[in-house]
Amino acid sequence: MTTKKEQRLRRSRQTRARISIQRAVRLTVFRSNLHIYAQVIAEDGGKVLAAASTAEKAVRDQLQGNGGNVAAATLVGKLIAEKAKAAGVEKVAFDRAGFAYHGRVKALAEAAREAGLQF
């Protein structure tokens, strides 16, 4: 019997395999109970082009409470889109790392789209 974490990791491997075939820049998301993290990773997977999270001091100052809510995810989505555009990235493939597309993950994705990233 597989654990919940192993199931999520299996789903994430399938997604990453599909994205690597496309040779696309990847916007990956990781969420924990207290924080949410986003990274824009190059096509070859070897370099992080931009990163944002609720663990950053600038983001924490704008939040009430911890970073484990939809408002925090929205803020990180806007921030990662700005940083990606500054790095010259306009189009990405969204890698939700096996997490369901709802709640904080969905809020981050929609905020990044509104801020100008295409995926």
PDB file of C-alpha atoms in Angstrom:
ATOM      1  CA  MET A   1       0.000   0.000   0.000  1.00  0.00           C
ATOM      2  CA  THR A   2       1.394   3.370  -0.965  1.00  0.00           C
ATOM      3  CA  THR A   3       1.300   6.435   1.224  1.00  0.00           C
ATOM      4  CA  LYS A   4      -0.281   9.717   0.277  1.00  0.00           C
ATOM      5  CA  LYS A   5       3.163  11.265  -0.308  1.00  0.00           C
ATOM      6  CA  GLU A   6       4.268   8.396  -2.578  1.00  0.00           C
ATOM      7  CA  GLN A   7       1.094   8.795  -4.645  1.00  0.00           C
ATOM      8  CA  ARG A   8       1.756  12.513  -5.057  1.00  0.00           C
ATOM      9  CA  LEU A   9       5.366  11.873  -6.077  1.00  0.00           C
ATOM     10  CA  ARG A  10       4.232   9.280  -8.646  1.00  0.00           C
ATOM     11  CA  ARG A  11       1.850  11.815 -10.176  1.00  0.00           C
ATOM     12  CA  SER A  12       4.583  14.454 -10.231  1.00  0.00           C
ATOM     13  CA  ARG A  13       6.991  12.142 -12.064  1.00  0.00           C
ATOM     14  CA  GLN A  14       4.397  11.567 -14.779  1.00  0.00           C
ATOM     15  CA  THR A  15       3.866  15.299 -15.217  1.00  0.00           C
ATOM     16  CA  ARG A  16       7.582  16.072 -15.315  1.00  0.00           C
ATOM     17  CA  ALA A  17       8.144  13.375 -17.937  1.00  0.00           C
ATOM     18  CA  ARG A  18       5.503  14.988 -20.169  1.00  0.00           C
ATOM     19  CA  ILE A  19       6.959  18.472 -19.655  1.00  0.00           C
ATOM     20  CA  SER A  20      10.520  17.300 -20.393  1.00  0.00           C
ATOM     21  CA  ILE A  21       9.378  15.920 -23.759  1.00  0.00           C
ATOM     22  CA  GLN A  22       7.912  19.351 -24.580  1.00  0.00           C
ATOM     23  CA  ARG A  23      11.242  21.031 -23.690  1.00  0.00           C
ATOM     24  CA  ALA A  24       9.352  23.847 -21.977  1.00  0.00           C
ATOM     25  CA  VAL A  25      10.285  26.178 -19.152  1.00  0.00           C
ATOM     26  CA  ARG A  26       8.533  24.861 -16.060  1.00  0.00           C
ATOM     27  CA  LEU A  27       6.693  26.701 -13.285  1.00  0.00           C
ATOM     28  CA  THR A  28       6.713  24.289 -10.368  1.00  0.00           C
ATOM     29  CA  VAL A  29       4.813  24.642  -7.100  1.00  0.00           C
ATOM     30  CA  PHE A  30       5.361  23.076  -3.699  1.00  0.00           C
ATOM     31  CA  ARG A  31       3.049  23.624  -0.789  1.00  0.00           C
ATOM     32  CA  SER A  32       3.552  22.789   2.846  1.00  0.00           C
ATOM     33  CA  ASN A  33       1.242  23.484   5.750  1.00  0.00           C
ATOM     34  CA  LEU A  34       2.840  26.847   6.488  1.00  0.00           C
ATOM     35  CA  HIS A  35       4.261  28.030   3.153  1.00  0.00           C
ATOM     36  CA  ILE A  36       3.944  27.828  -0.608  1.00  0.00           C
ATOM     37  CA  TYR A  37       6.939  27.904  -2.946  1.00  0.00           C
ATOM     38  CA  ALA A  38       7.155  28.551  -6.699  1.00  0.00           C
ATOM     39  CA  GLN A  39      10.120  28.212  -9.038  1.00  0.00           C
ATOM     40  CA  VAL A  40      10.627  28.796 -12.745  1.00  0.00           C
ATOM     41  CA  ILE A  41      13.058  26.137 -13.985  1.00  0.00           C
ATOM     42  CA  ALA A  42      14.908  26.135 -17.329  1.00  0.00           C
ATOM     43  CA  GLU A  43      14.099  23.667 -20.129  1.00  0.00           C
ATOM     44  CA  ASP A  44      16.928  21.300 -19.235  1.00  0.00           C
ATOM     45  CA  GLY A  45      15.924  21.300 -15.547  1.00  0.00           C
ATOM     46  CA  GLY A  46      19.375  22.391 -14.466  1.00  0.00           C
ATOM     47  CA  LYS A  47      18.847  26.029 -13.535  1.00  0.00           C
ATOM     48  CA  VAL A  48      16.317  27.977 -11.485  1.00  0.00           C
ATOM     49  CA  LEU A  49      15.475  31.167 -13.382  1.00  0.00           C
ATOM     50  CA  ALA A  50      13.180  32.706 -10.742  1.00  0.00           C
ATOM     51  CA  ALA A  51      11.845  31.764  -7.327  1.00  0.00           C
ATOM     52  CA  ALA A  52       9.299  33.120  -4.871  1.00  0.00           C
ATOM     53  CA  SER A  53       7.814  31.869  -1.633  1.00  0.00           C
ATOM     54  CA  THR A  54       5.979  32.920   1.472  1.00  0.00           C
ATOM     55  CA  ALA A  55       9.171  32.262   3.436  1.00  0.00           C
ATOM     56  CA  GLU A  56      10.765  35.401   1.957  1.00  0.00           C
ATOM     57  CA  LYS A  57      10.856  38.366   4.312  1.00  0.00           C
ATOM     58  CA  ALA A  58       9.347  40.776   1.774  1.00  0.00           C
ATOM     59  CA  VAL A  59       6.347  38.486   1.311  1.00  0.00           C
ATOM     60  CA  ARG A  60       5.929  37.726   5.013  1.00  0.00           C
ATOM     61  CA  ASP A  61       5.704  41.456   5.767  1.00  0.00           C
ATOM     62  CA  GLN A  62       2.664  41.750   3.475  1.00  0.00           C
ATOM     63  CA  LEU A  63       0.785  38.801   5.013  1.00  0.00           C
ATOM     64  CA  GLN A  64      -1.427  38.467   8.025  1.00  0.00           C
ATOM     65  CA  GLY A  65      -0.750  35.149   9.725  1.00  0.00           C
ATOM     66  CA  ASN A  66       1.231  32.407   8.066  1.00  0.00           C
ATOM     67  CA  GLY A  67       1.744  31.674   4.383  1.00  0.00           C
ATOM     68  CA  GLY A  68      -0.566  28.680   4.269  1.00  0.00           C
ATOM     69  CA  ASN A  69      -3.630  30.346   2.781  1.00  0.00           C
ATOM     70  CA  VAL A  70      -5.096  31.404  -0.563  1.00  0.00           C
ATOM     71  CA  ALA A  71      -4.212  35.075  -0.094  1.00  0.00           C
ATOM     72  CA  ALA A  72      -0.558  34.175   0.379  1.00  0.00           C
ATOM     73  CA  ALA A  73      -0.619  31.921  -2.687  1.00  0.00           C
ATOM     74  CA  THR A  74      -2.087  34.746  -4.762  1.00  0.00           C
ATOM     75  CA  LEU A  75       0.685  37.064  -3.640  1.00  0.00           C
ATOM     76  CA  VAL A  76       3.365  34.495  -4.511  1.00  0.00           C
ATOM     77  CA  GLY A  77       1.742  33.915  -7.929  1.00  0.00           C
ATOM     78  CA  LYS A  78       1.988  37.605  -8.788  1.00  0.00           C
ATOM     79  CA  LEU A  79       5.556  37.778  -7.519  1.00  0.00           C
ATOM     80  CA  ILE A  80       6.765  34.736  -9.471  1.00  0.00           C
ATOM     81  CA  ALA A  81       5.208  36.124 -12.666  1.00  0.00           C
ATOM     82  CA  GLU A  82       7.026  39.429 -12.200  1.00  0.00           C
ATOM     83  CA  LYS A  83      10.336  37.683 -11.543  1.00  0.00           C
ATOM     84  CA  ALA A  84       9.882  35.345 -14.519  1.00  0.00           C
ATOM     85  CA  LYS A  85       9.129  38.228 -16.858  1.00  0.00           C
ATOM     86  CA  ALA A  86      12.210  40.029 -15.544  1.00  0.00           C
ATOM     87  CA  ALA A  87      14.229  36.905 -16.404  1.00  0.00           C
ATOM     88  CA  GLY A  88      12.820  36.969 -19.950  1.00  0.00           C
ATOM     89  CA  VAL A  89      10.304  34.136 -19.570  1.00  0.00           C
ATOM     90  CA  GLU A  90       6.792  34.663 -20.947  1.00  0.00           C
ATOM     91  CA  LYS A  91       5.520  31.116 -21.527  1.00  0.00           C
ATOM     92  CA  VAL A  92       5.787  28.223 -19.052  1.00  0.00           C
ATOM     93  CA  ALA A  93       4.408  24.745 -18.446  1.00  0.00           C
ATOM     94  CA  PHE A  94       2.634  24.493 -15.083  1.00  0.00           C
ATOM     95  CA  ASP A  95       3.982  21.708 -12.871  1.00  0.00           C
ATOM     96  CA  ARG A  96       1.743  21.296  -9.839  1.00  0.00           C
ATOM     97  CA  ALA A  97       4.025  18.540  -8.447  1.00  0.00           C
ATOM     98  CA  GLY A  98       1.199  16.060  -7.986  1.00  0.00           C
ATOM     99  CA  PHE A  99      -0.927  18.420  -5.909  1.00  0.00           C
ATOM    100  CA  ALA A 100      -4.606  18.784  -6.817  1.00  0.00           C
ATOM    101  CA  TYR A 101      -5.467  21.869  -8.842  1.00  0.00           C
ATOM    102  CA  HIS A 102      -7.616  23.621  -6.263  1.00  0.00           C
ATOM    103  CA  GLY A 103      -7.199  25.906  -3.297  1.00  0.00           C
ATOM    104  CA  ARG A 104      -3.724  27.391  -2.925  1.00  0.00           C
ATOM    105  CA  VAL A 105      -2.272  25.785  -6.065  1.00  0.00           C
ATOM    106  CA  LYS A 106      -5.130  27.119  -8.191  1.00  0.00           C
ATOM    107  CA  ALA A 107      -4.864  30.586  -6.611  1.00  0.00           C
ATOM    108  CA  LEU A 108      -1.145  30.745  -7.384  1.00  0.00           C
ATOM    109  CA  ALA A 109      -1.693  29.653 -11.000  1.00  0.00           C
ATOM    110  CA  GLU A 110      -4.504  32.127 -11.641  1.00  0.00           C
ATOM    111  CA  ALA A 111      -2.525  34.997 -10.100  1.00  0.00           C
ATOM    112  CA  ALA A 112       0.471  34.164 -12.293  1.00  0.00           C
ATOM    113  CA  ARG A 113      -1.773  34.122 -15.381  1.00  0.00           C
ATOM    114  CA  GLU A 114      -3.298  37.498 -14.465  1.00  0.00           C
ATOM    115  CA  ALA A 115       0.203  38.926 -13.992  1.00  0.00           C
ATOM    116  CA  GLY A 116       1.155  37.957 -17.548  1.00  0.00           C
ATOM    117  CA  LEU A 117       2.560  34.412 -17.597  1.00  0.00           C
ATOM    118  CA  GLN A 118       1.136  32.155 -20.292  1.00  0.00           C
ATOM    119  CA  PHE A 119       0.440  28.465 -19.628  1.00  0.00           C
TER     120      PHE A 119
END
